[in-house]
Short mmCIF file of C-alpha atoms and ligand atoms in Angstrom, two decimals:
data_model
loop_
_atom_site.label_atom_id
_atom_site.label_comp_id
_atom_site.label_asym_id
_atom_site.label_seq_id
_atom_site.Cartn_x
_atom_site.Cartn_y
_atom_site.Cartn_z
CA UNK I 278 141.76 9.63 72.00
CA UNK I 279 144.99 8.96 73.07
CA UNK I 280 146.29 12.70 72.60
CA UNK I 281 143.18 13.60 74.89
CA UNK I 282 143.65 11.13 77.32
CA UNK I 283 147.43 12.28 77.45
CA UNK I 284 146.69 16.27 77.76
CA UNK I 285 144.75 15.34 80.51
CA UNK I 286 147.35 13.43 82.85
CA UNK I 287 149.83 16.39 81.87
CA UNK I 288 147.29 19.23 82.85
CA UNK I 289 146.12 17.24 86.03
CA UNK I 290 150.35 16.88 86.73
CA UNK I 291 150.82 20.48 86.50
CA UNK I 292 147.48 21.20 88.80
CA UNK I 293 148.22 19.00 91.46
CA UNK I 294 151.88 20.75 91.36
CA UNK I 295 150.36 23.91 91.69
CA UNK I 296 147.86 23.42 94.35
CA UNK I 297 150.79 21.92 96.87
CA UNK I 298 148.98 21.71 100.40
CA UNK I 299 145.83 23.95 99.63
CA UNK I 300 142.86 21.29 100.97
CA UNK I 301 140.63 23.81 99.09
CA UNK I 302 142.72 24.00 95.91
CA UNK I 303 142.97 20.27 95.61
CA UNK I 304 139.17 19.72 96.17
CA UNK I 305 138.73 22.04 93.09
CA UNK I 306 140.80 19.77 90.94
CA UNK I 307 138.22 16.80 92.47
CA UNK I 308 135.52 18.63 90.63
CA UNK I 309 137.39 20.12 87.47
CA UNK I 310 138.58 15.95 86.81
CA UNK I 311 136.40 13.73 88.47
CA UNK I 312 132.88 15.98 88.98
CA UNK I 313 130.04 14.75 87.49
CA UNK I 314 130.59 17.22 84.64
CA UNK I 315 134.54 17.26 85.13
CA UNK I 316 136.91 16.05 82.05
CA UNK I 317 137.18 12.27 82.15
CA UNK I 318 133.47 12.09 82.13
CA UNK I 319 133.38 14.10 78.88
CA UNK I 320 135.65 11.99 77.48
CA UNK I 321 133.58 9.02 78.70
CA UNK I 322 130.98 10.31 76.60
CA UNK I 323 133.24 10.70 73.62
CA UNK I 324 133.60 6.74 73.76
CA UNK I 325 130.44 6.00 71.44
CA UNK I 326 131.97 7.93 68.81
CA UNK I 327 134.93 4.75 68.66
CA UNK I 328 134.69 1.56 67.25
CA UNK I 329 133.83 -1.47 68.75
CA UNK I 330 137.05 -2.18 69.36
CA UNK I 331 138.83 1.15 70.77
CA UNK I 332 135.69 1.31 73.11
CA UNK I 333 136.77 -1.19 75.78
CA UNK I 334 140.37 -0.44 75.22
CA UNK I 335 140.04 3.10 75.91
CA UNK I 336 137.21 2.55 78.49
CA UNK I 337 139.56 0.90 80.92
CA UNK I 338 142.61 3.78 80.04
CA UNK I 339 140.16 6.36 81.12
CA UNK I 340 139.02 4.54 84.49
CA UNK I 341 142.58 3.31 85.12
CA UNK I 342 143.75 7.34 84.80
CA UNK I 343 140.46 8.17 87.07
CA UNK I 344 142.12 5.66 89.79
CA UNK I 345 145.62 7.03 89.55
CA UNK I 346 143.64 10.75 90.24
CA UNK I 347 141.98 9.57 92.64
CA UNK I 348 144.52 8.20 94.83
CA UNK I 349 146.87 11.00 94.15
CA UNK I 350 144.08 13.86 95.48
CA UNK I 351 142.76 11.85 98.43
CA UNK I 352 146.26 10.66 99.15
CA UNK I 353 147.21 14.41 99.71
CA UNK I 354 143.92 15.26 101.48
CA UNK I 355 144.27 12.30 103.85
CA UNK I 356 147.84 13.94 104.67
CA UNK I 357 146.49 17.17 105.35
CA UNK I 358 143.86 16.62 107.99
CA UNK I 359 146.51 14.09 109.88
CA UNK I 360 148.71 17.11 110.33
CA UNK I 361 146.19 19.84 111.39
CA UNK I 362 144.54 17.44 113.86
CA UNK I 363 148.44 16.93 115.17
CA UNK I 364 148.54 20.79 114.97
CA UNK I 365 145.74 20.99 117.65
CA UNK I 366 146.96 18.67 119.89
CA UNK I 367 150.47 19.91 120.11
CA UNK I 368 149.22 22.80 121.26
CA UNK I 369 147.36 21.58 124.02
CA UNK I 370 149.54 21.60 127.60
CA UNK I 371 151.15 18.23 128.42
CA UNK I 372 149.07 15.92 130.76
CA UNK I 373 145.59 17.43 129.34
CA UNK I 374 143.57 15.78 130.78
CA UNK I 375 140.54 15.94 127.96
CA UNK I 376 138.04 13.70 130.43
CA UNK I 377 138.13 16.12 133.21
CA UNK I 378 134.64 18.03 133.92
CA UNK I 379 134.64 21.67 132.95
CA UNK I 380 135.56 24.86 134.94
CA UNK I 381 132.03 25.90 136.02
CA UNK I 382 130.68 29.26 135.99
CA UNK I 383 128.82 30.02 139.57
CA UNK I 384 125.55 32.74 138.71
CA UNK I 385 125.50 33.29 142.70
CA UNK I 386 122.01 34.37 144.29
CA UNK I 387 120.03 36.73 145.79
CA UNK I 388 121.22 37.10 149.66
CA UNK I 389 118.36 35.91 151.98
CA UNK I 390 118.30 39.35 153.75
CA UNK I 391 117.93 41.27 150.71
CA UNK I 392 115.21 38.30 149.51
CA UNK I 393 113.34 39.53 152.61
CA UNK I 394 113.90 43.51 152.51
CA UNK I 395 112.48 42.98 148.97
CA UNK I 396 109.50 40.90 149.80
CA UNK I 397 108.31 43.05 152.60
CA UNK I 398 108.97 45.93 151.32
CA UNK I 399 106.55 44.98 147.62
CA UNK I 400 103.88 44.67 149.96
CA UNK I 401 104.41 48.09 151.36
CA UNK I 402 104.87 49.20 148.07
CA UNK I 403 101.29 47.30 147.14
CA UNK I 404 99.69 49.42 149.48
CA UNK I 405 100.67 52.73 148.01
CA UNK I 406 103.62 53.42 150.12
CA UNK I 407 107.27 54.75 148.40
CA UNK I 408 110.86 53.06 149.37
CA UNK I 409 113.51 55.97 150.38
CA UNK I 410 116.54 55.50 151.71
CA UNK I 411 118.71 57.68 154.73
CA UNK I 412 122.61 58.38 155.72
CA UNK I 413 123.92 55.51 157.80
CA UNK I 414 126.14 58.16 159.05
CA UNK I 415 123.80 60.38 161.26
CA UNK I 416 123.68 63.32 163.18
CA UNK I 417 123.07 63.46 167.11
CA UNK I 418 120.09 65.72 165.89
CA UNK I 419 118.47 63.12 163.36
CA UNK I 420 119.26 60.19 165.66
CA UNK I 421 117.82 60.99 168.78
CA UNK I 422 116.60 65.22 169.26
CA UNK I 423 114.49 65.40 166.52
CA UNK I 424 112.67 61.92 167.54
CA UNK I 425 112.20 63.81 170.79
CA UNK I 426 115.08 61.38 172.74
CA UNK I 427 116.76 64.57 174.53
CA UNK I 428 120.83 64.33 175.15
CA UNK I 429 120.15 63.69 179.24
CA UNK I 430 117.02 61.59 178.90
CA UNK I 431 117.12 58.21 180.35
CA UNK I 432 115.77 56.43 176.94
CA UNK I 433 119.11 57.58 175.40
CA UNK I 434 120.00 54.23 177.38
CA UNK I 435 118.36 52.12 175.46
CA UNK I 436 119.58 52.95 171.78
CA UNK I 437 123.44 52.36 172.99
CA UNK I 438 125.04 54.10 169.97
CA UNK I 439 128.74 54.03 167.90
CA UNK I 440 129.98 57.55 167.78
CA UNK I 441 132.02 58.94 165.37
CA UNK I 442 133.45 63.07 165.35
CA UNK I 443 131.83 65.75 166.10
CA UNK I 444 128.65 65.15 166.80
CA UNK I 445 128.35 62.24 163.82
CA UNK I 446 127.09 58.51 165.03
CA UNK I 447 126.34 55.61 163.07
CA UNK I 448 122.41 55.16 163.33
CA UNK I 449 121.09 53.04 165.80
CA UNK I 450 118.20 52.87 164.03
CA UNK I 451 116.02 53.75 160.55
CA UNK I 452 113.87 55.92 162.45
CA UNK I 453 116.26 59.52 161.59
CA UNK I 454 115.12 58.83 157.95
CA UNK I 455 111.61 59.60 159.30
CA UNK I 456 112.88 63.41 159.87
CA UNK I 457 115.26 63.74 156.99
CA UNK I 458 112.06 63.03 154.86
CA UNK I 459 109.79 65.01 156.52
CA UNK I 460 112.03 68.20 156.55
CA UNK I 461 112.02 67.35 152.63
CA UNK I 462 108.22 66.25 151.96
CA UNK I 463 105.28 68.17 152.82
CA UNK I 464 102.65 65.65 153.88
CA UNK I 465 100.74 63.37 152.75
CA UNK I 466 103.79 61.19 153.42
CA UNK I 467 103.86 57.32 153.13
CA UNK I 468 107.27 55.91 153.10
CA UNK I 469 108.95 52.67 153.98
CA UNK I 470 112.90 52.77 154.88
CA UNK I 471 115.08 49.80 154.88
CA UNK I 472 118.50 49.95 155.34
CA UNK I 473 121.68 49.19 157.77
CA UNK I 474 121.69 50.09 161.66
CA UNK I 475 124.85 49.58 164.27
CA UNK I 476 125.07 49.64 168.13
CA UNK I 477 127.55 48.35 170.18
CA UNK I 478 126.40 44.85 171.23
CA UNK I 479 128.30 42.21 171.67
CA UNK I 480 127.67 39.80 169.39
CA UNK I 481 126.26 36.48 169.69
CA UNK I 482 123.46 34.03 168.50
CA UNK I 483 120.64 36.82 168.66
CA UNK I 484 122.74 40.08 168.47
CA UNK I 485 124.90 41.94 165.79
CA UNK I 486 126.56 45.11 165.98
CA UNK I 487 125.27 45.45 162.72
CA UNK I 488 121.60 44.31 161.64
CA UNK I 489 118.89 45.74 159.29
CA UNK I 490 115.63 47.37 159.60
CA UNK I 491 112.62 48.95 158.36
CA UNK I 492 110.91 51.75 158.93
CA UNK I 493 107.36 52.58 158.09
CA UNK I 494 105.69 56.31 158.01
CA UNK I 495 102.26 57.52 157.29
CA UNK I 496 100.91 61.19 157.88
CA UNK I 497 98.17 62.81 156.53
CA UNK I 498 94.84 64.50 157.76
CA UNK I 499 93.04 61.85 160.39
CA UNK I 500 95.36 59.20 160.61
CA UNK I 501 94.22 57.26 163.64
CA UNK I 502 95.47 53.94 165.56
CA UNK I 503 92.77 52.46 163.13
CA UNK I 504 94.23 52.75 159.84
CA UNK I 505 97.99 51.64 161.70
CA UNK I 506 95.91 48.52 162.54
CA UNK I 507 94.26 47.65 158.60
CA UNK I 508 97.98 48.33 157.17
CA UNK I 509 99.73 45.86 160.06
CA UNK I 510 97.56 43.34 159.79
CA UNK I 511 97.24 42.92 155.73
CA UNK I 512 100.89 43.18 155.93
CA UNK I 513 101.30 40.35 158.33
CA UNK I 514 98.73 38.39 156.82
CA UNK I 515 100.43 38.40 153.31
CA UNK I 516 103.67 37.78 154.74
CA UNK I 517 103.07 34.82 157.20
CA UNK I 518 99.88 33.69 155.72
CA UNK I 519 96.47 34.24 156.12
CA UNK I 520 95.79 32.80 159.25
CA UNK I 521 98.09 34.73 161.10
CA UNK I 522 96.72 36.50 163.74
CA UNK I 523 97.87 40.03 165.26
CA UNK I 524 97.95 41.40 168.65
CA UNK I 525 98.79 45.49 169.90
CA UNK I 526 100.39 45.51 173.73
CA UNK I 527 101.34 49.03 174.93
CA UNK I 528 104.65 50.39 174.95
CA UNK I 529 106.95 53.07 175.02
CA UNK I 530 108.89 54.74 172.51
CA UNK I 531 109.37 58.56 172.99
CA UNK I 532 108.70 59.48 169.20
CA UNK I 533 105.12 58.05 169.37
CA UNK I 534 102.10 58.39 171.50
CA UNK I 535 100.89 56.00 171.89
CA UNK I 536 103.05 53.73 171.29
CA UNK I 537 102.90 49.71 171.47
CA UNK I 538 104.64 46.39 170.33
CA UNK I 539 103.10 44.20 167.55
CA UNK I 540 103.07 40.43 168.36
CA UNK I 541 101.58 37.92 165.02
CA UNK I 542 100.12 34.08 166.21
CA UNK I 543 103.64 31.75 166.29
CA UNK I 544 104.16 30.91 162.84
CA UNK I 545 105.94 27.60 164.17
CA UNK I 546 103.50 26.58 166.50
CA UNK I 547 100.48 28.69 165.08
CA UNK I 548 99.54 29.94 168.63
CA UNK I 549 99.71 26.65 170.51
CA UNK I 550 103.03 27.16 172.27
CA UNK I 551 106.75 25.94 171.16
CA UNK I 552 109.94 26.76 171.94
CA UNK I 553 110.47 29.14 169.66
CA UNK I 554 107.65 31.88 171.03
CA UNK I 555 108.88 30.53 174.61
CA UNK I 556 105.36 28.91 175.46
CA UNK I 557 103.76 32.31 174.67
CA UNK I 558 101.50 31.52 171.11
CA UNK I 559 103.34 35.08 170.21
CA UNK I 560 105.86 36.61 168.00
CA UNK I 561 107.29 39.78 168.83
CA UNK I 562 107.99 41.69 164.79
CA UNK I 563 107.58 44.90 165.28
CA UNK I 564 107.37 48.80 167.09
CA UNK I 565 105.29 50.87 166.17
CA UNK I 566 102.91 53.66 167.65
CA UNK I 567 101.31 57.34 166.38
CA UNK I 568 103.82 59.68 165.99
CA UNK I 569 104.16 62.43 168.63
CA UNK I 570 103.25 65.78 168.35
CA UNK I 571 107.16 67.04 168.78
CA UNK I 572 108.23 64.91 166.18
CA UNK I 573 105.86 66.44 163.29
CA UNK I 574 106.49 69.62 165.27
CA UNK I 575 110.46 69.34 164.89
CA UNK I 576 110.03 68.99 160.81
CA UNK I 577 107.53 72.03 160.74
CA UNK I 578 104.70 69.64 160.03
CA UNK I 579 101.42 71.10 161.61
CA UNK I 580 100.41 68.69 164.25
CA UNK I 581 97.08 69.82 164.99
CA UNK I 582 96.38 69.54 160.99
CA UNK I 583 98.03 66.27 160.60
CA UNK I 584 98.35 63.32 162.37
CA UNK I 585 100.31 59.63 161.43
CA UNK I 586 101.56 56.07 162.37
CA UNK I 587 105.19 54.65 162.51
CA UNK I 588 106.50 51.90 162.11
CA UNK I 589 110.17 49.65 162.92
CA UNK I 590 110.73 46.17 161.99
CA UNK I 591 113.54 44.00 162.08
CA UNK I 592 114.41 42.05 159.38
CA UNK I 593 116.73 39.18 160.52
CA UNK I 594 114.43 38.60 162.94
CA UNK I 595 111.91 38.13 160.32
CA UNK I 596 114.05 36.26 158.13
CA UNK I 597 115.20 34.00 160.84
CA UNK I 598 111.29 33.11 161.94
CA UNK I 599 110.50 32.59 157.91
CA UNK I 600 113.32 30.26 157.36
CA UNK I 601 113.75 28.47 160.69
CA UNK I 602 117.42 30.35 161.21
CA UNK I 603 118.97 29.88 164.92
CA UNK I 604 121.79 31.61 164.55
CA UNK I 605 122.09 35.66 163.25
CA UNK I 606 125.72 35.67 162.82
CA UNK I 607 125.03 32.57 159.98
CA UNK I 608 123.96 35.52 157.75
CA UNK I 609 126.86 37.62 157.73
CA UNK I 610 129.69 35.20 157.81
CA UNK I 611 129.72 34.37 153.70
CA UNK I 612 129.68 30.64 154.14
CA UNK I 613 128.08 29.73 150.46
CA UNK I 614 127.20 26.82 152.08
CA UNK I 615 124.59 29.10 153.74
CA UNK I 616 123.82 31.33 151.26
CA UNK I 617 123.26 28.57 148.74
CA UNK I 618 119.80 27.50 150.50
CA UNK I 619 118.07 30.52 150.03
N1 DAH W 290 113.25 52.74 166.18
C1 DAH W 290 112.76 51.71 167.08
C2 DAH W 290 113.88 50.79 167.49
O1 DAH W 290 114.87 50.72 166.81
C3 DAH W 290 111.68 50.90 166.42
C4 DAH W 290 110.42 51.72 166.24
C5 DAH W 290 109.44 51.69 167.18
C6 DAH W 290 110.27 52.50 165.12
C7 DAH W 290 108.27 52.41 167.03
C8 DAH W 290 109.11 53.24 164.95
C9 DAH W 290 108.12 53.17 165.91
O2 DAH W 290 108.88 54.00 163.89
O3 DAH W 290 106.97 53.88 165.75
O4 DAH W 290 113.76 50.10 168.46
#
């Protein structure tokens, strides 16, 4: 018993040598010596075979060598951790502060304009028509001659325009895309446009040089004021709620006949008379009208075979009235603080 008891110490010696700082090395030798099936326990069972007298003598060798084992492996272990824990934290900067909150990661949001643009035109979309887009960069011809606004006509006036070379202007509004899709498109047409439009105002509260709009287009055979009507009002009544009411008053526009300005109940005041609709009951949203003769006429579209309605909306003005804004320039000045609330 003794020769066993002494093989074991020496092997142990020479595998505790060998392992050196390996944490997974030395928890092997926990197993091969001190596992339930490791070699002291063998040799624990070996004890019956000894006489009465060896037994408790040799008992207490093998749990004395178990201890020494013991201690030696968890002594080393112990040892190891301390130092790769140290390890870590060296290599953290100086004054780390480990209580501070994280760095967080902003997701940002959808801009309230494009929230808007999106909204209105789904409902379009709901009603069968298809979003297209147009050149912000325009020609005279798209911009105003083809719309039936001729070069010395005194509407010209009224759509104040940036102009760039050679006959090139920034659009003053989404109404060109109406041409550029009907020299395209054979009707039926049904289109919605939103997108950017400039002119030279100076800006303040209520004005941008820069704002958005969209436009609406419908042409097919016997399009009447009628069917401008059912679309306007299911529109408006989905966007400002169902108790919105709508009202036509005649206008002038040179690319429709006729042509008239769309006013919806005050969604502040619901038609009793605030400051926002100055006293009125009424909203002003939109322009709209059937489209003249010379305008199908300019993009070869048959005008005694087809007829159609048009529309032009602004959407800050929309977006303002929906979320109670006072101020246009608030949605182009970046301030998350803004942009956050939306
Ligand atoms: N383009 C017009 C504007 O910017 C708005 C407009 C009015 C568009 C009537 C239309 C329309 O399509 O039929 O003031």
């Amino acid at each position: 018993m003794e020769e066993i008891l002494k093989k074991i110490e020496q092997e142990f010696e020479q595998n505790f040598a060998d392992a050196q700082a390996q944490a997974g090395k030395l928890e092997e030798l926990k197993i091969k010596f001190l596992g339930r099936k490791g070699q002291l326990n063998t040799v624990f069972k070996s004890l019956s075979g000894l006489s009465q007298q060896d037994r408790p003598v040799f008992g207490k060798r093998i749990n004395e060598l178990k201890e020494k084992i013991e201690k030696k492996l968890n002594g080393r272990l112990t040892a190891l951790n301390e130092r790769v824990s140290k390890a870590s934290a060296d290599r953290r900067p100086e004054n780390f502060d480990i209580t501070l909150p994280a760095i967080k990661k902003d997701t940002g949001s959808v801009h309230p304009l494009t929230q808007v643009i999106d909204q209105i035109c789904g409902l379009f979309v709901e009603m069968g028509f298809m979003i297209v887009e147009g050149p912000e960069i325009e020609t005279e011809y798209h911009n105003f001659e083809a719309l039936n606004i001729p070069l010395e006509h005194p509407s010209r006036e009224a759509f104040d325009t940036f102009y760039l070379e050679n006959k090139y202007l920034l659009r003053s509004h989404t109404s060109p895309a109406q041409i550029r899709f009907m020299e395209e498109h054979k009707p039926p047409v049904q289109i919605v446009v939103p997108g950017k439009v400039y002119r030279p105002d100076a800006t303040d509260a209520s004005h941008s040089f820069m704002f958005h709009q969209i436009e609406g287009l419908l042409i097919d055979k016997g399009i009447t004021f009628a069917h401008l009507r059912g679309v306007l009002s299911v529109f408006a009544k989905k966007l400002f709620g169902e108790k919105t009411k709508m009202r036509f008053r005649p206008s002038f526009f040179p690319f429709t006949e006729p042509s008239a300005e769309v006013d919806i109940s005050c969604i502040i005041c619901a038609g009793r008379g605030c400051s926002v609709c100055g006293q009125s009951g009424w909203l002003e949203i939109l322009g709209s009208g059937l489209v003249h003769p010379k305008v199908l006429e300019a993009c070869n579209v048959n005008s005694r075979k087809y007829s159609g309605f048009a529309f032009g909306l602004g959407v800050e003005r929309v977006a303002m009235l929906k979320y109670g804004i006072d101020d246009i320039r608030l949605f182009f000045e970046n301030d998350l603080r803004f942009i956050k609330q939306f």
